[in-house]
Amino acid sequence: MSTHDHNTVQKVVHGLFDGKGDPTILDYICAILEDEHFEFGEDGEEAFEQIGPFLIDGHIVAGEQEARGACKTLAEKLSLRAQAAASANAHRALGTGPVQLAKADDRAILYQEQSYRHLIQTPFGDECKPPPLSEKDKAKLDKRTAKEEEAQRKVLAAHQARAAHSLQSENPTIIRNQGAGGSRDVHLENFSLSNGGKELVSDATVMLAFGRRYGLIGRNGTGKTTLLRALAGHEIKGLPANCQVLHVEQEVVGDDTPVIEAVLACDVERTQLLAEEAELLKSLNRERPKDGGAADAAAAATAAAGTAAAAAGAKPANGAAAATATAATAADKDGGRDEAAMAARLNAVYSRLHEIDAYGAPARAAMILAGLSFDEPMMRRPTRTFSGGWRMRVALARALFVEPDLLLLDEPTNHLDLHAVLWLEDYLVKWPKTLLVVSHAREFLNVVATDILHLHSQKIITYKGNYSTFEKTMTERLKNARKAAEAQDAKRKHVQAFIDRFRYNANRAALVQSRIKALERMAEVEVMEEDPEYIFSFPEPEGAAAPPIIAFNDVDFNYPGGPTLFKKLNFGLDLESRFAIVGPNGIGKSTLLNLISGKLQPTQGSITRNTRVRLATFNQHHVDGLDLALTPLQIMARSFPDAKEPELRGHLSSFGVPATLAGQAMYTLSGGQKSRVAFAKMTFTKPHILLLDEPSNHLDIDAVNALIQGLATFKGGVLMVSHDQFLIESTVDELWMCEGGHVTPFHGSFDEYKARLRAKAHVAGPATA
Ligand SMILES: Nc1ncnc2c1ncn2[C@@H]1O[C@H](COP(=O)(O)OP(=O)(O)OP(=O)(O)O)[C@@H](O)[C@H]1O
Ligand SMILES: Nc1ncnc2c1ncn2[C@@H]1O[C@H](COP(=O)(O)OP(=O)(O)OP(=O)(O)O)[C@@H](O)[C@H]1O
């Protein structure tokens, strides 16, 4: 426990970190240490858990090791045990000194206030209320809260600055003629990884064989993204220096570059050669050969229109031959030596352009972009005109175009519509190099992965086969291990019984001895620790609501100045409704949810809504909108000031946000962990209708199962936009198709819907496939 003596803590902390870091952060750390319930733990271990991230992210210490050392020192100086020893010494040396009662100051008031806050705010609560706070104390409390929040924001800002710096990477570039000779497999041996002082991977060994496609799975927050980042940064031993690793993590920067150019720019050699060609042609006063650069636009247009054949065959008739002719003519006509040299160089440039398939590049780039749902006009638009989600697709297109030795993708299907997911699956199946993809989408993993890497209990185990095979193997292994453990246990008991029975029997002494040895030799059968099961518990809607809950009557909608998105929509929703809306990006699915929720109003027609009905929406904007500086508990307390802390904690925990996570700043949470907080926030009002926009994005496979179970027992209506086949098939009764301004039921299964989409698309493979 802490001494919670304000002055001592201030003196020790400021003395230890003299001049380092932001004083506000140091004050915040002091406030944490002064908490009378603060535990330092053995050698300051618990202190490290709590203040380590602030020390590291606030740049007060250089790294984890220094943070641990500092926490140990703080424990030695400030823990109650240390204080008791010090005071015993002081007592012996000085006798009893005056006790400064006045120092049981504002902290005590604050803690009293904080622990009673909910009672104070519950006017009719029957609990015994503490005496009301004076205005002065209230002001003190507000000041303290503001100060703490300011410190939290500074820590967040420091973290964001560091993250932005470490993510600043060069544009991905095609690297040719590399890695010739030698094995292109990657052996990562005995590596460990941690994040914010939390050990995520411990002493793991992983082999990535060239040409295989690995699906990396594991519960939210186990460290998958951390592993990809470490690989991309070449921070793990065993990754050959010449292995080109590309991690698609950040969207491309928005500027005036047209989308297709942003992709083509990755072929730096091509760009340089084309620039040199232009220079040489200018100096030689020549025109560019007809079928050279002009092929770019035509190829882009054709491929974008979906003619994949054109993507493969849009090379110029013979750029090099044309160049030879140009060069020869130049040399003959002018006879100048410089000109001849330039012409020869131009010839070499054309040869190389031809060799690297420079004229096929625009078609290839366009084909990839088309697969990711960019139409031709979109390919010509500057990247700055696109939203983050679309710029993420440009980043993905660039990586596919570059074709690195090791491609790292982190939940790529989250950013895509079903059309694009199906295209990507088909494209990756033909991927000629090594792929490591984090995904929670079963179908995607079933199609794409040749192997599964399971990150669990800080270990990584490789399973051959796709996700379904992994699931079967895992279940089988667990069953066998449990059986073996039971058999071993029975055998032990049997041997032990023999020993107990004949222990004092001199005739059997030798036998007993040998059984004791046998018992010692019997190894424990290791049974993999199973993750705790949980379900998302959606509270029962509060207050009866008679149908019709929501009815659309001849609803038309368009954004001001925009095209008509919906025409004469007529449908109703009630507590029994279980629908999923499917349709391509930009067709209006989110708009429809906004019309239902009342965020948008129809331009024609009307929507009637039962006024007693509570609707709750979950979408990525809600997840992204959570204040990263605050903890999940603070977020809940702000949104629901009348609720009591244990109730908020319980609710967070029912969505897989346990106590430790509830007190961690949001910015330290993984994608899936953040989604759970958004779920908890959304459902706290006990809504009647859930409007879920891609709810399974970021959730791990067990969490999706938990969501499915939760929705199965939910007593209200559900309308979701999703491309997650497993989720849809497990939760909804009907598919609604958003198409041509209408929303109509699709009479068929999800597989039939997919077959319909696939029939429309045609996918060409990667360049070297
Ligand atoms: N400062 C910090 N303090 C404590 N824990 C931290 C800190 N920063 C990160 N973490 C933890 O490190 C882990 C990082 O997880 P990472 O993002 O690699 O997980 P993931 O497996 O990719 O998760 P998801 O499936 O949700 O994307 C999380 O458990 C997170 O809570
Ligand atoms: N606030 C807005 N103002 C003007 N146009 C908008 C606005 N929001 C969306 N749009 C446009 O309306 C169309 C439908 O958008 P919406 O987001 O509803 O589509 P969606 O089917 O949900 O797409 P996605 O699957 O990408 O989320 C798109 O063309 C979009 O650009």
mmCIF file of N, CA and C and ligand atoms in Angstrom, residues 49 52-54 57 159 194-198 200 218-227 229 410-411 438 440 455 661 664-665 667-674 676 698-700, ligand 1:
data_model
loop_
_atom_site.group_PDB
_atom_site.id
_atom_site.type_symbol
_atom_site.label_atom_id
_atom_site.label_comp_id
_atom_site.label_asym_id
_atom_site.label_seq_id
_atom_site.Cartn_x
_atom_site.Cartn_y
_atom_site.Cartn_z
ATOM 1 N N GLU A 49 2.806 -2.171 -13.478
ATOM 2 C CA GLU A 49 1.589 -2.418 -14.278
ATOM 3 C C GLU A 49 0.782 -1.130 -14.421
ATOM 4 N N GLY A 52 3.761 2.148 -15.264
ATOM 5 C CA GLY A 52 4.782 1.882 -16.300
ATOM 6 C C GLY A 52 4.450 2.533 -17.636
ATOM 7 N N PRO A 53 3.218 2.308 -18.170
ATOM 8 C CA PRO A 53 2.883 2.890 -19.471
ATOM 9 C C PRO A 53 3.008 4.416 -19.484
ATOM 10 N N PHE A 54 2.661 5.072 -18.368
ATOM 11 C CA PHE A 54 2.784 6.538 -18.335
ATOM 12 C C PHE A 54 4.247 6.961 -18.372
ATOM 13 N N ASP A 57 5.351 6.016 -22.119
ATOM 14 C CA ASP A 57 4.734 6.853 -23.151
ATOM 15 C C ASP A 57 4.985 8.340 -22.926
ATOM 16 N N HIS A 159 1.970 9.510 -26.999
ATOM 17 C CA HIS A 159 1.869 8.194 -27.634
ATOM 18 C C HIS A 159 1.569 8.347 -29.128
ATOM 19 N N SER A 194 6.561 -7.721 -26.177
ATOM 20 C CA SER A 194 5.656 -7.150 -25.181
ATOM 21 C C SER A 194 5.206 -5.766 -25.620
ATOM 22 N N ASN A 195 4.163 -5.285 -24.978
ATOM 23 C CA ASN A 195 3.592 -3.989 -25.334
ATOM 24 C C ASN A 195 3.096 -3.332 -24.052
ATOM 25 N N GLY A 196 3.552 -2.115 -23.801
ATOM 26 C CA GLY A 196 3.130 -1.394 -22.589
ATOM 27 C C GLY A 196 3.394 -2.189 -21.324
ATOM 28 N N GLY A 197 4.491 -2.983 -21.333
ATOM 29 C CA GLY A 197 4.835 -3.749 -20.147
ATOM 30 C C GLY A 197 4.103 -5.073 -20.049
ATOM 31 N N LYS A 198 3.244 -5.394 -21.029
ATOM 32 C CA LYS A 198 2.499 -6.649 -20.990
ATOM 33 C C LYS A 198 3.188 -7.643 -21.912
ATOM 34 N N LEU A 200 3.347 -10.405 -24.414
ATOM 35 C CA LEU A 200 2.325 -10.931 -25.329
ATOM 36 C C LEU A 200 2.770 -12.237 -25.985
ATOM 37 N N GLY A 218 -6.222 -15.428 -32.942
ATOM 38 C CA GLY A 218 -6.024 -15.342 -31.493
ATOM 39 C C GLY A 218 -7.011 -14.345 -30.956
ATOM 40 N N ARG A 219 -7.261 -14.443 -29.684
ATOM 41 C CA ARG A 219 -8.260 -13.544 -29.100
ATOM 42 C C ARG A 219 -7.839 -12.080 -29.209
ATOM 43 N N ASN A 220 -8.816 -11.190 -29.106
ATOM 44 C CA ASN A 220 -8.528 -9.762 -29.139
ATOM 45 C C ASN A 220 -7.521 -9.406 -28.062
ATOM 46 N N GLY A 221 -6.513 -8.652 -28.478
ATOM 47 C CA GLY A 221 -5.550 -8.156 -27.502
ATOM 48 C C GLY A 221 -4.445 -9.129 -27.153
ATOM 49 N N THR A 222 -4.345 -10.255 -27.881
ATOM 50 C CA THR A 222 -3.285 -11.215 -27.553
ATOM 51 C C THR A 222 -1.946 -10.818 -28.174
ATOM 52 N N GLY A 223 -1.971 -9.907 -29.162
ATOM 53 C CA GLY A 223 -0.701 -9.417 -29.684
ATOM 54 C C GLY A 223 -0.466 -9.660 -31.163
ATOM 55 N N LYS A 224 -1.512 -9.883 -31.922
ATOM 56 C CA LYS A 224 -1.336 -10.175 -33.353
ATOM 57 C C LYS A 224 -0.791 -8.945 -34.096
ATOM 58 N N THR A 225 -1.421 -7.803 -33.848
ATOM 59 C CA THR A 225 -0.955 -6.584 -34.514
ATOM 60 C C THR A 225 0.471 -6.263 -34.071
ATOM 61 N N THR A 226 0.739 -6.470 -32.799
ATOM 62 C CA THR A 226 2.089 -6.211 -32.286
ATOM 63 C C THR A 226 3.097 -7.093 -33.028
ATOM 64 N N LEU A 227 2.733 -8.337 -33.291
ATOM 65 C CA LEU A 227 3.637 -9.240 -34.011
ATOM 66 C C LEU A 227 3.866 -8.748 -35.440
ATOM 67 N N ARG A 229 3.645 -5.732 -36.546
ATOM 68 C CA ARG A 229 4.478 -4.508 -36.500
ATOM 69 C C ARG A 229 5.940 -4.869 -36.294
ATOM 70 N N ASP A 410 -3.582 -6.941 -41.977
ATOM 71 C CA ASP A 410 -4.253 -6.957 -40.679
ATOM 72 C C ASP A 410 -5.755 -6.748 -40.895
ATOM 73 N N GLU A 411 -6.506 -7.798 -40.783
ATOM 74 C CA GLU A 411 -7.955 -7.770 -40.954
ATOM 75 C C GLU A 411 -8.380 -7.013 -42.214
ATOM 76 N N VAL A 438 -3.784 -11.483 -40.560
ATOM 77 C CA VAL A 438 -4.594 -11.554 -39.343
ATOM 78 C C VAL A 438 -6.041 -11.424 -39.779
ATOM 79 N N HIS A 440 -10.319 -12.464 -38.530
ATOM 80 C CA HIS A 440 -11.264 -13.156 -37.667
ATOM 81 C C HIS A 440 -12.417 -13.687 -38.523
ATOM 82 N N LEU A 455 -2.177 -17.836 -31.892
ATOM 83 C CA LEU A 455 -1.503 -17.139 -30.792
ATOM 84 C C LEU A 455 -2.367 -17.293 -29.550
ATOM 85 N N LEU A 661 -8.860 -4.103 -17.937
ATOM 86 C CA LEU A 661 -8.986 -3.358 -19.194
ATOM 87 C C LEU A 661 -9.830 -2.101 -19.001
ATOM 88 N N GLN A 664 -7.768 0.850 -18.209
ATOM 89 C CA GLN A 664 -6.646 1.172 -19.105
ATOM 90 C C GLN A 664 -7.092 2.232 -20.109
ATOM 91 N N ALA A 665 -6.201 3.176 -20.437
ATOM 92 C CA ALA A 665 -6.603 4.213 -21.399
ATOM 93 C C ALA A 665 -6.977 3.571 -22.729
ATOM 94 N N TYR A 667 -6.480 4.315 -25.727
ATOM 95 C CA TYR A 667 -5.503 4.224 -26.807
ATOM 96 C C TYR A 667 -4.614 2.985 -26.692
ATOM 97 N N THR A 668 -4.588 2.406 -25.501
ATOM 98 C CA THR A 668 -3.756 1.205 -25.337
ATOM 99 C C THR A 668 -4.532 -0.070 -25.695
ATOM 100 N N LEU A 669 -5.821 0.059 -25.974
ATOM 101 C CA LEU A 669 -6.630 -1.122 -26.268
ATOM 102 C C LEU A 669 -6.487 -1.537 -27.735
ATOM 103 N N SER A 670 -6.618 -2.836 -27.985
ATOM 104 C CA SER A 670 -6.554 -3.324 -29.365
ATOM 105 C C SER A 670 -7.894 -3.029 -30.047
ATOM 106 N N GLY A 671 -7.928 -3.246 -31.378
ATOM 107 C CA GLY A 671 -9.136 -2.946 -32.151
ATOM 108 C C GLY A 671 -10.368 -3.636 -31.583
ATOM 109 N N GLY A 672 -10.234 -4.928 -31.311
ATOM 110 C CA GLY A 672 -11.372 -5.697 -30.821
ATOM 111 C C GLY A 672 -11.795 -5.250 -29.428
ATOM 112 N N GLN A 673 -10.817 -4.889 -28.621
ATOM 113 C CA GLN A 673 -11.133 -4.440 -27.261
ATOM 114 C C GLN A 673 -11.938 -3.133 -27.317
ATOM 115 N N LYS A 674 -11.576 -2.256 -28.269
ATOM 116 C CA LYS A 674 -12.309 -0.984 -28.403
ATOM 117 C C LYS A 674 -13.750 -1.258 -28.833
ATOM 118 N N ARG A 676 -15.575 -3.765 -28.191
ATOM 119 C CA ARG A 676 -16.375 -4.261 -27.065
ATOM 120 C C ARG A 676 -16.867 -3.107 -26.192
ATOM 121 N N HIS A 698 -13.309 -6.547 -36.393
ATOM 122 C CA HIS A 698 -12.379 -6.446 -35.255
ATOM 123 C C HIS A 698 -12.641 -7.468 -34.142
ATOM 124 N N LEU A 699 -13.858 -8.008 -34.061
ATOM 125 C CA LEU A 699 -14.097 -8.964 -32.965
ATOM 126 C C LEU A 699 -13.420 -10.285 -33.290
ATOM 127 N N ASP A 700 -12.808 -10.924 -32.275
ATOM 128 C CA ASP A 700 -12.192 -12.220 -32.538
ATOM 129 C C ASP A 700 -13.285 -13.280 -32.702
HETATM 130 N N1 LIG B 1 0.250 0.941 -22.381
HETATM 131 C C1 LIG B 1 -0.308 -0.253 -22.268
HETATM 132 N N2 LIG B 1 -0.608 -0.767 -21.063
HETATM 133 C C2 LIG B 1 -1.147 -1.988 -20.926
HETATM 134 N N3 LIG B 1 -1.437 -2.776 -21.954
HETATM 135 C C3 LIG B 1 -1.170 -2.318 -23.171
HETATM 136 C C4 LIG B 1 -0.583 -1.038 -23.401
HETATM 137 N N4 LIG B 1 -0.439 -0.869 -24.736
HETATM 138 C C5 LIG B 1 -0.908 -1.992 -25.317
HETATM 139 N N5 LIG B 1 -1.349 -2.847 -24.372
HETATM 140 C C6 LIG B 1 -1.943 -4.174 -24.580
HETATM 141 O O1 LIG B 1 -1.180 -4.830 -25.589
HETATM 142 C C7 LIG B 1 -2.039 -5.623 -26.366
HETATM 143 C C8 LIG B 1 -1.828 -5.198 -27.811
HETATM 144 O O2 LIG B 1 -2.595 -5.975 -28.564
HETATM 145 P P1 LIG B 1 -2.592 -6.069 -30.153
HETATM 146 O O3 LIG B 1 -3.185 -4.822 -30.724
HETATM 147 O O4 LIG B 1 -1.289 -6.532 -30.679
HETATM 148 O O5 LIG B 1 -3.651 -7.246 -30.143
HETATM 149 P P2 LIG B 1 -4.370 -8.000 -31.291
HETATM 150 O O6 LIG B 1 -4.146 -9.444 -31.031
HETATM 151 O O7 LIG B 1 -3.941 -7.452 -32.617
HETATM 152 O O8 LIG B 1 -5.867 -7.612 -30.962
HETATM 153 P P3 LIG B 1 -7.173 -7.480 -31.903
HETATM 154 O O9 LIG B 1 -7.569 -8.867 -32.291
HETATM 155 O O10 LIG B 1 -8.222 -6.874 -31.019
HETATM 156 O O11 LIG B 1 -6.788 -6.584 -33.045
HETATM 157 C C9 LIG B 1 -3.465 -5.404 -25.855
HETATM 158 O O12 LIG B 1 -3.841 -6.427 -24.964
HETATM 159 C C10 LIG B 1 -3.363 -4.082 -25.120
HETATM 160 O O13 LIG B 1 -4.315 -3.955 -24.093
#
